[in-house]
PDB file of C-alpha atoms in Angstrom:
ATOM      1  CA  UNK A   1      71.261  48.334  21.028  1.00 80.00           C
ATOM      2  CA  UNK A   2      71.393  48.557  24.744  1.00 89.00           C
ATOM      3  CA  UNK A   3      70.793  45.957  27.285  1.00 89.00           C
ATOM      4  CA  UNK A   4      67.220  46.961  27.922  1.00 91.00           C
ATOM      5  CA  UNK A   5      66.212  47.145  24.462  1.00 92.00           C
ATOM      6  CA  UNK A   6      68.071  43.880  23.983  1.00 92.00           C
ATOM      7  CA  UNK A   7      66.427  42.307  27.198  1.00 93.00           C
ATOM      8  CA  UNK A   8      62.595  43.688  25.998  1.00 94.00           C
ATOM      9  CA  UNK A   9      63.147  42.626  22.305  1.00 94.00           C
ATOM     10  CA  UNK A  10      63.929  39.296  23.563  1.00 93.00           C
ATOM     11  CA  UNK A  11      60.326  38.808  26.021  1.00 95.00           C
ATOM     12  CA  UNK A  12      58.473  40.629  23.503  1.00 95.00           C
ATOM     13  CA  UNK A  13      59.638  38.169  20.520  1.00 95.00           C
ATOM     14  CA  UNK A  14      59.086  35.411  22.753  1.00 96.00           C
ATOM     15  CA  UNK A  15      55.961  36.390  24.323  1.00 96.00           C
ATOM     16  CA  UNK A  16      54.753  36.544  20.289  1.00 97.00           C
ATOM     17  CA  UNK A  17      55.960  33.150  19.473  1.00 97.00           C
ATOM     18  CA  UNK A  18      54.252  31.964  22.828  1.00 97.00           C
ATOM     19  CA  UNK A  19      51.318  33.623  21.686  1.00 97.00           C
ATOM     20  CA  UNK A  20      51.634  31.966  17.902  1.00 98.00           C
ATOM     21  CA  UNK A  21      51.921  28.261  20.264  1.00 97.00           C
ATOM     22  CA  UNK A  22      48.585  29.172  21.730  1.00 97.00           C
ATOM     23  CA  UNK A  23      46.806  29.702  18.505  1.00 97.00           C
ATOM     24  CA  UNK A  24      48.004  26.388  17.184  1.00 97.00           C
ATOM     25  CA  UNK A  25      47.516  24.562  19.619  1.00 96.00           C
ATOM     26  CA  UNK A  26      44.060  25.875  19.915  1.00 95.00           C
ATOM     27  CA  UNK A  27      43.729  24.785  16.266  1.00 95.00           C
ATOM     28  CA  UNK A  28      44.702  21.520  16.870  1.00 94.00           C
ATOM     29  CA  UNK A  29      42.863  21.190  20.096  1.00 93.00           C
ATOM     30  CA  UNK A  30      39.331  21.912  17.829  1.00 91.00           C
ATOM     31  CA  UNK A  31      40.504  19.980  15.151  1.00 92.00           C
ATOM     32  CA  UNK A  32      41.164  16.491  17.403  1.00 91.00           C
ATOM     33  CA  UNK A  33      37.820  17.314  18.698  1.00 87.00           C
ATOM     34  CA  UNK A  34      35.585  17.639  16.059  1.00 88.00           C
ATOM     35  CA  UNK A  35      37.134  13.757  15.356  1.00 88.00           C
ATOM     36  CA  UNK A  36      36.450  12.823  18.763  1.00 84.00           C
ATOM     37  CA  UNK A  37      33.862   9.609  18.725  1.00 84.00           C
ATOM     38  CA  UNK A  38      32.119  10.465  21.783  1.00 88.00           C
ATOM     39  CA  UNK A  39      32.178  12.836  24.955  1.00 88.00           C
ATOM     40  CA  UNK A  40      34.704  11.533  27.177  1.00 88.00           C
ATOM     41  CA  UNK A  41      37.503  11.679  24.348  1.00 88.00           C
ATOM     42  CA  UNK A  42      36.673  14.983  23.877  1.00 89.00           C
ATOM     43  CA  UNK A  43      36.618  15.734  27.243  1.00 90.00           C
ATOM     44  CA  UNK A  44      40.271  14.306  27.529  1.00 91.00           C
ATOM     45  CA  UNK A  45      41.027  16.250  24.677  1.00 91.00           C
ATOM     46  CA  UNK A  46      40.082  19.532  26.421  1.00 91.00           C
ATOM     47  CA  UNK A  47      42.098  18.561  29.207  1.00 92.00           C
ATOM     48  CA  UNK A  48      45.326  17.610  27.440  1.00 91.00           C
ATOM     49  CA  UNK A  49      44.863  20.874  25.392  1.00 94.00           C
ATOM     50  CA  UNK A  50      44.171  23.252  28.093  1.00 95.00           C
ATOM     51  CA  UNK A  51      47.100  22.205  30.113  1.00 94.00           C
ATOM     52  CA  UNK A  52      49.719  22.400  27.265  1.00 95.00           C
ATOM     53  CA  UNK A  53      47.873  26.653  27.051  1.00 96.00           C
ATOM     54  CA  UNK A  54      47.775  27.116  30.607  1.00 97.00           C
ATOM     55  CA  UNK A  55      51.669  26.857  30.970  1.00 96.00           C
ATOM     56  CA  UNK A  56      52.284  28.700  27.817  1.00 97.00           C
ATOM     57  CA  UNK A  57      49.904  31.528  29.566  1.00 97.00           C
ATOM     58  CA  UNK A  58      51.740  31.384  32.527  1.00 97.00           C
ATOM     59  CA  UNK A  59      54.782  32.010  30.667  1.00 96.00           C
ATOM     60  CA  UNK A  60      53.343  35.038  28.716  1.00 97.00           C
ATOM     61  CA  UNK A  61      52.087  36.428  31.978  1.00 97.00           C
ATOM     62  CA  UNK A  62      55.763  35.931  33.849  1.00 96.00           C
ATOM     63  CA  UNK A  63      56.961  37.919  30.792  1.00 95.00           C
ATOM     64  CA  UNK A  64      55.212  40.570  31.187  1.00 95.00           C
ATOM     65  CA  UNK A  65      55.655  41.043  34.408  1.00 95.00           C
ATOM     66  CA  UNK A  66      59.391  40.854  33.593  1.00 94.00           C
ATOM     67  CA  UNK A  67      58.876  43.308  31.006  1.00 93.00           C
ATOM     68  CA  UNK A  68      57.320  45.455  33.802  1.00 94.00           C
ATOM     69  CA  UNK A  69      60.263  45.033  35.712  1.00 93.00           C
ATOM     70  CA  UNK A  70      62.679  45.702  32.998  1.00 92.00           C
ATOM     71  CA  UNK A  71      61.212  49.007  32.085  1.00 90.00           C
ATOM     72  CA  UNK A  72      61.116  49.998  35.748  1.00 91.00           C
ATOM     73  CA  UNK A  73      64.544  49.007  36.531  1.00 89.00           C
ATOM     74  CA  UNK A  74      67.560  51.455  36.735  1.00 89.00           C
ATOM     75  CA  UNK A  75      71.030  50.936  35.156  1.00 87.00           C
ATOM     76  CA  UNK A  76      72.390  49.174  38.557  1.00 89.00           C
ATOM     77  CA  UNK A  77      69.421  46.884  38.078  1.00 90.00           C
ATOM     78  CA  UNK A  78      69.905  45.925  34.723  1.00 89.00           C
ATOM     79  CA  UNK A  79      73.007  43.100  34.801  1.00 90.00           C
ATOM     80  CA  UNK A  80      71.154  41.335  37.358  1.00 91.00           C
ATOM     81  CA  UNK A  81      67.885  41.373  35.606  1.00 91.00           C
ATOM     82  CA  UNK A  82      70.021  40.365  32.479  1.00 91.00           C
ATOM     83  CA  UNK A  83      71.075  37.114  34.050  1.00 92.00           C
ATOM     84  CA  UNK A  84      67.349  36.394  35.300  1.00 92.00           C
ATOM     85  CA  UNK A  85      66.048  36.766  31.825  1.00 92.00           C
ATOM     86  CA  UNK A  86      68.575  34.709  30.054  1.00 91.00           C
ATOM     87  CA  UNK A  87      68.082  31.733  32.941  1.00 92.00           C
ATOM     88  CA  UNK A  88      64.431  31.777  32.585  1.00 92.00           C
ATOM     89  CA  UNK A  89      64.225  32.003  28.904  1.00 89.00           C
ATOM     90  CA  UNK A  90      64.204  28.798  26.359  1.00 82.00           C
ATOM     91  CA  UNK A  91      67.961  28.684  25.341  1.00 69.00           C
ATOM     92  CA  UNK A  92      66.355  28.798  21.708  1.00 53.00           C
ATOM     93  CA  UNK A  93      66.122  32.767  22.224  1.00 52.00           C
ATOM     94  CA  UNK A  94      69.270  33.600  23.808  1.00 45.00           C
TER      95      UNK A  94
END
């Protein structure tokens, strides 16, 4: 496998397992609030929640742009861009 397949395998797998966080926390998130006793807990709920998918959107979205970049990138470009990926990425998925 080459480096750019390597390097778009990797942000595509973890721009799915992002994804997957979303949906569970989501699922959580309506869970906690259907137990919520009144409006302001689930209006704390909401906010805890939303924060926790905001930065896993603003991940995604980084990775795609990366995955822009990647597949616009010539061979002299690629090394470089390797060592970005890897830093940014969760250590889990290098």
């Amino acid at each position: 496998m080459s480096v750019r397949e390597s390097l778009l395998t990797k942000l595509q797998t973890q721009t799915e397992s992002w994804s997957k966080q979303i949906d569970q926390i989501r699922s959580e998130a309506e869970a906690k609030m259907a137990k919520a006793e009144d409006d302001k807990a689930e209006a704390e709920i909401q906010r805890e929640f939303s924060e926790k998918i905001q930065s896993l959107e603003d991940h995604i979205e980084t990775a795609r742009a990366k995955l822009g970049e990647l597949r616009d990138s010539g061979e002299d470009q690629l090394d470089d861009l390797k060592r970005r990926i890897d830093e940014w990425l969760p250590s889990n998925t290098n």
